[in-house]
């Protein structure tokens, strides 16, 4: 068995056989460097990945600014007049948000790094720094098998140190994904990530993890692994903007769920059926469509359809055959 096939339920970049994989020719040179960074540090920076960012950022601001300012409703939970600090799933009404989330080269890269097909399922847009406490996304979006999730953060403008940049703790992705009971809570629908925060802070201290801050240029992207601790630095310059987009990606062939709302011993799993942003379909429906497509014969006719066509042909033939002796005898009697 190769490093690629053994432990197929572990993302390639987190495989214990990563070294063997990296020394094979599975990755090209550029991918190998990104994969190695993700493997060791749990994040990888893609400088200038979005080359058309100036134009995209301009369009995105035009789409989202009125909603951030409360002048326009996004049709979600933000009534008119309420300024918002983050916009979830703006891909539903902004083509540019969707374009950034579904950038084909990014999806192809993530799929290669993880060894399964990636799909974007959630977007978050920020006009200013989030100032969020350090956290792991694994308590919100998780998968079985675990860790088939990642986030990609994209700078829509240059981000200075005083504008509340993204921060993260290299190496923290290798920590266990602690569940609610381990931190002394029973999972529930009302719980939120603040119950984990003291544990994460203590883990940072106990493991001597050092914070890094992403002073990004517009168009830079940063991939973080499922369990990497990350957050947002305080905004030191009042009013500073920090236009950015986070897209969360899952990978096909998993079960998806929210761990902090799942109580396995009460047989309660808060399952998710994430929407593949690219197709607009929940992943379960997308898989059904894929399976149906896989049953086609390459001419666009599904096997079921072909079978149906065959059956209709047999019926016609039977009808003709039923009449045939009569027709033949009539013909013979005429001649
Ligand atoms: O952009 C940031 O400041 C952090 C975003 C974040 O933590 C997340 O999307 O999970």
CSV table of C-alpha atoms and ligand atoms in Angstrom, one decimal, residues 86 124 126 129-132 135 137 153 164-166 224 230-232 242 244 246 248, ligand 1:
chain,number,residue,atom,x,y,z
A,86,UNK,CA,-19.6,40.1,9.6
A,124,UNK,CA,-17.8,35.0,5.9
A,126,UNK,CA,-15.5,41.1,7.0
A,129,UNK,CA,-11.0,42.9,11.8
A,130,UNK,CA,-13.1,40.2,13.6
A,131,UNK,CA,-11.1,40.6,16.9
A,132,UNK,CA,-12.2,37.0,17.6
A,135,UNK,CA,-10.4,29.1,18.5
A,137,UNK,CA,-13.2,25.6,13.8
A,153,UNK,CA,-8.7,33.5,4.4
A,164,UNK,CA,-6.7,43.8,13.5
A,165,UNK,CA,-5.0,41.2,11.3
A,166,UNK,CA,-5.7,37.5,11.3
A,224,UNK,CA,-5.6,26.8,7.7
A,230,UNK,CA,-6.7,31.2,15.0
A,231,UNK,CA,-8.5,34.5,15.7
A,232,UNK,CA,-8.3,38.2,15.0
A,242,UNK,CA,-9.7,45.1,6.9
A,244,UNK,CA,-11.4,40.1,3.9
A,246,UNK,CA,-13.0,33.5,4.8
A,248,UNK,CA,-14.8,27.2,4.7
B,1,LIG,O1,-10.7,36.9,10.0
B,1,LIG,C1,-10.6,36.7,11.2
B,1,LIG,O2,-10.2,37.6,11.9
B,1,LIG,C2,-10.9,35.4,11.8
B,1,LIG,C3,-11.9,34.6,11.1
B,1,LIG,C4,-12.2,33.3,11.7
B,1,LIG,O3,-11.8,33.1,12.8
B,1,LIG,C5,-13.0,32.3,11.1
B,1,LIG,O4,-13.6,32.5,10.1
B,1,LIG,O5,-13.1,31.2,11.7
